[in-house]
């Protein structure tokens, strides 16, 4: 198998993943973030295990893997349950941080903006998730289109089309 064939196969896989995320993002959002949390937990747990028990003996490797499994389950559960809260918190921090950056001495108003943005983002979290997953999925699909065609026009049209279609399908 040559490099062009591998690139073609990977581009098709990236395109399919992007389209799936753009069209069905709200349905797979929780599972996706649980998986991401589990992977991060595994890496953190394994690093803790290697730090405390080393990686030179069989017992150190086994203990590191056990700690990695435990951290993987814990962080996966946290990401699964608190993902909507974390997304609303991130949106509120961004809005308040931007206001505070431009108006340096207005900390009270920035805190009010934080509270209002947090409440609104948490109330309308489903709509936010639809737009975010459609946007990220269309970016991933556009990368796949770019590697398949090498044409910026097709890539831009594909991005716009998949984004609009993803928002419409997920909303309705």
PDB file of C-alpha atoms in Angstrom:
ATOM      1  CA  UNK A   1       0.000   0.000   0.000  1.00  0.00           C
ATOM      2  CA  UNK A   2       1.467   3.334  -1.019  1.00  0.00           C
ATOM      3  CA  UNK A   3       1.191   6.727   0.652  1.00  0.00           C
ATOM      4  CA  UNK A   4      -1.516   8.062  -1.689  1.00  0.00           C
ATOM      5  CA  UNK A   5      -3.814   5.126  -0.883  1.00  0.00           C
ATOM      6  CA  UNK A   6      -3.331   5.589   2.865  1.00  0.00           C
ATOM      7  CA  UNK A   7      -4.014   9.323   2.522  1.00  0.00           C
ATOM      8  CA  UNK A   8      -7.178   8.607   0.539  1.00  0.00           C
ATOM      9  CA  UNK A   9      -8.466   6.096   3.116  1.00  0.00           C
ATOM     10  CA  UNK A  10      -7.718   8.425   6.039  1.00  0.00           C
ATOM     11  CA  UNK A  11      -9.381  11.365   4.249  1.00  0.00           C
ATOM     12  CA  UNK A  12     -12.533   9.298   3.701  1.00  0.00           C
ATOM     13  CA  UNK A  13     -12.551   8.255   7.378  1.00  0.00           C
ATOM     14  CA  UNK A  14     -12.118  11.876   8.504  1.00  0.00           C
ATOM     15  CA  UNK A  15     -14.911  12.972   6.145  1.00  0.00           C
ATOM     16  CA  UNK A  16     -17.296  10.324   7.499  1.00  0.00           C
ATOM     17  CA  UNK A  17     -16.508  11.178  11.122  1.00  0.00           C
ATOM     18  CA  UNK A  18     -17.055  14.873  10.430  1.00  0.00           C
ATOM     19  CA  UNK A  19     -20.379  14.288   8.694  1.00  0.00           C
ATOM     20  CA  UNK A  20     -21.555  11.999  11.508  1.00  0.00           C
ATOM     21  CA  UNK A  21     -20.646  14.591  14.139  1.00  0.00           C
ATOM     22  CA  UNK A  22     -22.246  17.431  12.177  1.00  0.00           C
ATOM     23  CA  UNK A  23     -25.501  15.572  11.509  1.00  0.00           C
ATOM     24  CA  UNK A  24     -25.895  13.560  14.732  1.00  0.00           C
ATOM     25  CA  UNK A  25     -23.757  15.524  17.194  1.00  0.00           C
ATOM     26  CA  UNK A  26     -26.407  16.068  19.822  1.00  0.00           C
ATOM     27  CA  UNK A  27     -27.176  12.347  19.942  1.00  0.00           C
ATOM     28  CA  UNK A  28     -23.518  11.294  20.349  1.00  0.00           C
ATOM     29  CA  UNK A  29     -22.365  14.290  22.427  1.00  0.00           C
ATOM     30  CA  UNK A  30     -22.592  12.599  25.831  1.00  0.00           C
ATOM     31  CA  UNK A  31     -20.906   9.390  24.718  1.00  0.00           C
ATOM     32  CA  UNK A  32     -18.153  11.308  22.968  1.00  0.00           C
ATOM     33  CA  UNK A  33     -17.319  13.413  26.013  1.00  0.00           C
ATOM     34  CA  UNK A  34     -17.465  10.396  28.302  1.00  0.00           C
ATOM     35  CA  UNK A  35     -14.921   8.690  26.042  1.00  0.00           C
ATOM     36  CA  UNK A  36     -12.713  11.789  26.024  1.00  0.00           C
ATOM     37  CA  UNK A  37     -12.905  11.995  29.826  1.00  0.00           C
ATOM     38  CA  UNK A  38     -11.987   8.321  30.097  1.00  0.00           C
ATOM     39  CA  UNK A  39      -8.955   8.800  27.852  1.00  0.00           C
ATOM     40  CA  UNK A  40      -7.773  11.820  29.820  1.00  0.00           C
ATOM     41  CA  UNK A  41      -8.325   9.933  33.080  1.00  0.00           C
ATOM     42  CA  UNK A  42      -6.324   6.981  31.765  1.00  0.00           C
ATOM     43  CA  UNK A  43      -3.376   9.229  30.874  1.00  0.00           C
ATOM     44  CA  UNK A  44      -3.457  11.027  34.214  1.00  0.00           C
ATOM     45  CA  UNK A  45      -3.794   7.782  36.191  1.00  0.00           C
ATOM     46  CA  UNK A  46      -1.006   6.080  34.273  1.00  0.00           C
ATOM     47  CA  UNK A  47       1.274   9.084  34.788  1.00  0.00           C
ATOM     48  CA  UNK A  48       0.519   9.029  38.526  1.00  0.00           C
ATOM     49  CA  UNK A  49       1.203   5.289  38.670  1.00  0.00           C
ATOM     50  CA  UNK A  50       4.505   5.612  36.827  1.00  0.00           C
ATOM     51  CA  UNK A  51       5.505   8.538  39.050  1.00  0.00           C
ATOM     52  CA  UNK A  52       4.901   6.632  42.279  1.00  0.00           C
ATOM     53  CA  UNK A  53       5.713   3.022  41.286  1.00  0.00           C
ATOM     54  CA  UNK A  54       8.036   3.398  38.303  1.00  0.00           C
ATOM     55  CA  UNK A  55       7.994   1.607  34.983  1.00  0.00           C
ATOM     56  CA  UNK A  56      11.010  -0.629  35.446  1.00  0.00           C
ATOM     57  CA  UNK A  57       9.442  -3.582  37.267  1.00  0.00           C
ATOM     58  CA  UNK A  58       6.457  -5.759  36.407  1.00  0.00           C
ATOM     59  CA  UNK A  59       4.737  -4.824  39.666  1.00  0.00           C
ATOM     60  CA  UNK A  60       5.170  -1.103  38.903  1.00  0.00           C
ATOM     61  CA  UNK A  61       3.625  -1.565  35.453  1.00  0.00           C
ATOM     62  CA  UNK A  62       0.672  -3.545  36.846  1.00  0.00           C
ATOM     63  CA  UNK A  63       0.016  -0.963  39.591  1.00  0.00           C
ATOM     64  CA  UNK A  64       0.245   1.861  37.037  1.00  0.00           C
ATOM     65  CA  UNK A  65      -2.324   0.131  34.816  1.00  0.00           C
ATOM     66  CA  UNK A  66      -4.665  -0.441  37.779  1.00  0.00           C
ATOM     67  CA  UNK A  67      -4.462   3.227  38.779  1.00  0.00           C
ATOM     68  CA  UNK A  68      -5.015   4.212  35.144  1.00  0.00           C
ATOM     69  CA  UNK A  69      -8.218   2.116  34.991  1.00  0.00           C
ATOM     70  CA  UNK A  70      -9.541   3.651  38.211  1.00  0.00           C
ATOM     71  CA  UNK A  71      -8.842   7.209  37.045  1.00  0.00           C
ATOM     72  CA  UNK A  72     -10.331   6.407  33.648  1.00  0.00           C
ATOM     73  CA  UNK A  73     -13.643   5.341  35.190  1.00  0.00           C
ATOM     74  CA  UNK A  74     -13.747   8.311  37.566  1.00  0.00           C
ATOM     75  CA  UNK A  75     -12.993  11.007  34.982  1.00  0.00           C
ATOM     76  CA  UNK A  76     -15.270   9.376  32.401  1.00  0.00           C
ATOM     77  CA  UNK A  77     -18.145   9.536  34.877  1.00  0.00           C
ATOM     78  CA  UNK A  78     -17.383  13.141  35.764  1.00  0.00           C
ATOM     79  CA  UNK A  79     -17.265  14.180  32.107  1.00  0.00           C
ATOM     80  CA  UNK A  80     -20.485  12.292  31.431  1.00  0.00           C
ATOM     81  CA  UNK A  81     -22.457  13.913  34.237  1.00  0.00           C
ATOM     82  CA  UNK A  82     -21.019  17.403  34.338  1.00  0.00           C
ATOM     83  CA  UNK A  83     -20.461  18.123  30.647  1.00  0.00           C
ATOM     84  CA  UNK A  84     -23.402  20.530  30.315  1.00  0.00           C
ATOM     85  CA  UNK A  85     -22.355  22.398  33.432  1.00  0.00           C
ATOM     86  CA  UNK A  86     -18.770  22.660  32.185  1.00  0.00           C
ATOM     87  CA  UNK A  87     -19.870  23.976  28.786  1.00  0.00           C
ATOM     88  CA  UNK A  88     -22.075  26.650  30.392  1.00  0.00           C
ATOM     89  CA  UNK A  89     -19.213  27.594  32.732  1.00  0.00           C
ATOM     90  CA  UNK A  90     -16.791  27.918  29.802  1.00  0.00           C
ATOM     91  CA  UNK A  91     -19.211  30.169  27.902  1.00  0.00           C
ATOM     92  CA  UNK A  92     -19.724  32.370  30.976  1.00  0.00           C
ATOM     93  CA  UNK A  93     -15.994  32.643  31.645  1.00  0.00           C
ATOM     94  CA  UNK A  94     -15.383  33.620  28.031  1.00  0.00           C
ATOM     95  CA  UNK A  95     -18.038  36.353  28.049  1.00  0.00           C
ATOM     96  CA  UNK A  96     -16.999  37.786  31.413  1.00  0.00           C
ATOM     97  CA  UNK A  97     -13.314  37.530  30.544  1.00  0.00           C
ATOM     98  CA  UNK A  98     -13.765  39.424  27.285  1.00  0.00           C
ATOM     99  CA  UNK A  99     -15.721  42.167  29.038  1.00  0.00           C
ATOM    100  CA  UNK A 100     -13.119  42.459  31.794  1.00  0.00           C
ATOM    101  CA  UNK A 101     -10.309  42.542  29.218  1.00  0.00           C
ATOM    102  CA  UNK A 102     -11.806  45.530  27.413  1.00  0.00           C
ATOM    103  CA  UNK A 103     -13.118  47.352  30.505  1.00  0.00           C
ATOM    104  CA  UNK A 104     -10.386  46.764  33.068  1.00  0.00           C
ATOM    105  CA  UNK A 105     -11.862  48.333  36.185  1.00  0.00           C
ATOM    106  CA  UNK A 106     -15.408  46.959  35.860  1.00  0.00           C
ATOM    107  CA  UNK A 107     -15.154  43.744  37.912  1.00  0.00           C
ATOM    108  CA  UNK A 108     -18.713  43.959  39.293  1.00  0.00           C
ATOM    109  CA  UNK A 109     -20.238  44.262  35.827  1.00  0.00           C
ATOM    110  CA  UNK A 110     -18.033  41.381  34.625  1.00  0.00           C
ATOM    111  CA  UNK A 111     -19.369  39.221  37.482  1.00  0.00           C
ATOM    112  CA  UNK A 112     -22.939  40.142  36.551  1.00  0.00           C
ATOM    113  CA  UNK A 113     -22.227  39.236  32.918  1.00  0.00           C
ATOM    114  CA  UNK A 114     -20.720  35.957  34.126  1.00  0.00           C
ATOM    115  CA  UNK A 115     -23.848  35.078  36.118  1.00  0.00           C
ATOM    116  CA  UNK A 116     -26.290  36.021  33.355  1.00  0.00           C
ATOM    117  CA  UNK A 117     -24.290  34.220  30.656  1.00  0.00           C
ATOM    118  CA  UNK A 118     -23.950  31.109  32.809  1.00  0.00           C
ATOM    119  CA  UNK A 119     -27.694  30.941  33.441  1.00  0.00           C
ATOM    120  CA  UNK A 120     -28.614  31.559  29.797  1.00  0.00           C
ATOM    121  CA  UNK A 121     -26.049  29.081  28.480  1.00  0.00           C
ATOM    122  CA  UNK A 122     -27.241  26.422  30.913  1.00  0.00           C
ATOM    123  CA  UNK A 123     -30.886  26.995  30.018  1.00  0.00           C
ATOM    124  CA  UNK A 124     -30.211  26.906  26.267  1.00  0.00           C
ATOM    125  CA  UNK A 125     -27.485  24.237  26.400  1.00  0.00           C
ATOM    126  CA  UNK A 126     -29.183  22.005  23.824  1.00  0.00           C
ATOM    127  CA  UNK A 127     -29.099  24.768  21.212  1.00  0.00           C
ATOM    128  CA  UNK A 128     -25.473  25.529  22.026  1.00  0.00           C
ATOM    129  CA  UNK A 129     -24.559  21.851  21.648  1.00  0.00           C
ATOM    130  CA  UNK A 130     -26.297  21.715  18.253  1.00  0.00           C
ATOM    131  CA  UNK A 131     -24.309  24.648  16.898  1.00  0.00           C
ATOM    132  CA  UNK A 132     -20.999  23.517  18.392  1.00  0.00           C
ATOM    133  CA  UNK A 133     -21.226  19.923  17.150  1.00  0.00           C
ATOM    134  CA  UNK A 134     -22.398  21.024  13.704  1.00  0.00           C
ATOM    135  CA  UNK A 135     -19.514  23.515  13.505  1.00  0.00           C
ATOM    136  CA  UNK A 136     -16.815  21.099  14.685  1.00  0.00           C
ATOM    137  CA  UNK A 137     -18.163  18.288  12.521  1.00  0.00           C
ATOM    138  CA  UNK A 138     -18.226  20.496   9.444  1.00  0.00           C
ATOM    139  CA  UNK A 139     -14.628  21.588  10.089  1.00  0.00           C
ATOM    140  CA  UNK A 140     -13.546  17.943  10.325  1.00  0.00           C
ATOM    141  CA  UNK A 141     -15.499  17.081   7.173  1.00  0.00           C
ATOM    142  CA  UNK A 142     -13.979  20.063   5.358  1.00  0.00           C
ATOM    143  CA  UNK A 143     -10.504  18.776   6.235  1.00  0.00           C
ATOM    144  CA  UNK A 144     -11.465  15.441   4.683  1.00  0.00           C
ATOM    145  CA  UNK A 145     -12.761  17.212   1.571  1.00  0.00           C
ATOM    146  CA  UNK A 146      -9.531  19.193   1.332  1.00  0.00           C
ATOM    147  CA  UNK A 147      -7.412  16.048   1.404  1.00  0.00           C
ATOM    148  CA  UNK A 148      -9.669  14.359  -1.150  1.00  0.00           C
ATOM    149  CA  UNK A 149      -9.884  17.229  -3.646  1.00  0.00           C
ATOM    150  CA  UNK A 150      -7.212  19.770  -2.777  1.00  0.00           C
ATOM    151  CA  UNK A 151      -9.664  22.479  -3.877  1.00  0.00           C
ATOM    152  CA  UNK A 152     -10.416  25.363  -1.513  1.00  0.00           C
ATOM    153  CA  UNK A 153     -13.713  26.146  -3.241  1.00  0.00           C
ATOM    154  CA  UNK A 154     -15.080  22.638  -2.726  1.00  0.00           C
ATOM    155  CA  UNK A 155     -13.802  22.688   0.830  1.00  0.00           C
ATOM    156  CA  UNK A 156     -15.570  25.972   1.626  1.00  0.00           C
ATOM    157  CA  UNK A 157     -18.813  24.888  -0.016  1.00  0.00           C
ATOM    158  CA  UNK A 158     -18.662  21.551   1.771  1.00  0.00           C
ATOM    159  CA  UNK A 159     -18.080  23.284   5.108  1.00  0.00           C
ATOM    160  CA  UNK A 160     -21.020  25.653   4.653  1.00  0.00           C
ATOM    161  CA  UNK A 161     -23.341  22.963   3.316  1.00  0.00           C
ATOM    162  CA  UNK A 162     -22.549  20.426   6.025  1.00  0.00           C
ATOM    163  CA  UNK A 163     -22.799  23.075   8.759  1.00  0.00           C
ATOM    164  CA  UNK A 164     -26.221  24.297   7.614  1.00  0.00           C
ATOM    165  CA  UNK A 165     -27.492  20.758   7.034  1.00  0.00           C
ATOM    166  CA  UNK A 166     -26.161  19.633  10.419  1.00  0.00           C
ATOM    167  CA  UNK A 167     -27.841  22.531  12.244  1.00  0.00           C
ATOM    168  CA  UNK A 168     -31.138  21.875  10.472  1.00  0.00           C
ATOM    169  CA  UNK A 169     -31.141  18.115  11.023  1.00  0.00           C
ATOM    170  CA  UNK A 170     -30.177  18.374  14.676  1.00  0.00           C
ATOM    171  CA  UNK A 171     -32.620  21.188  15.375  1.00  0.00           C
ATOM    172  CA  UNK A 172     -35.612  19.507  13.749  1.00  0.00           C
TER     173      UNK A 172
END
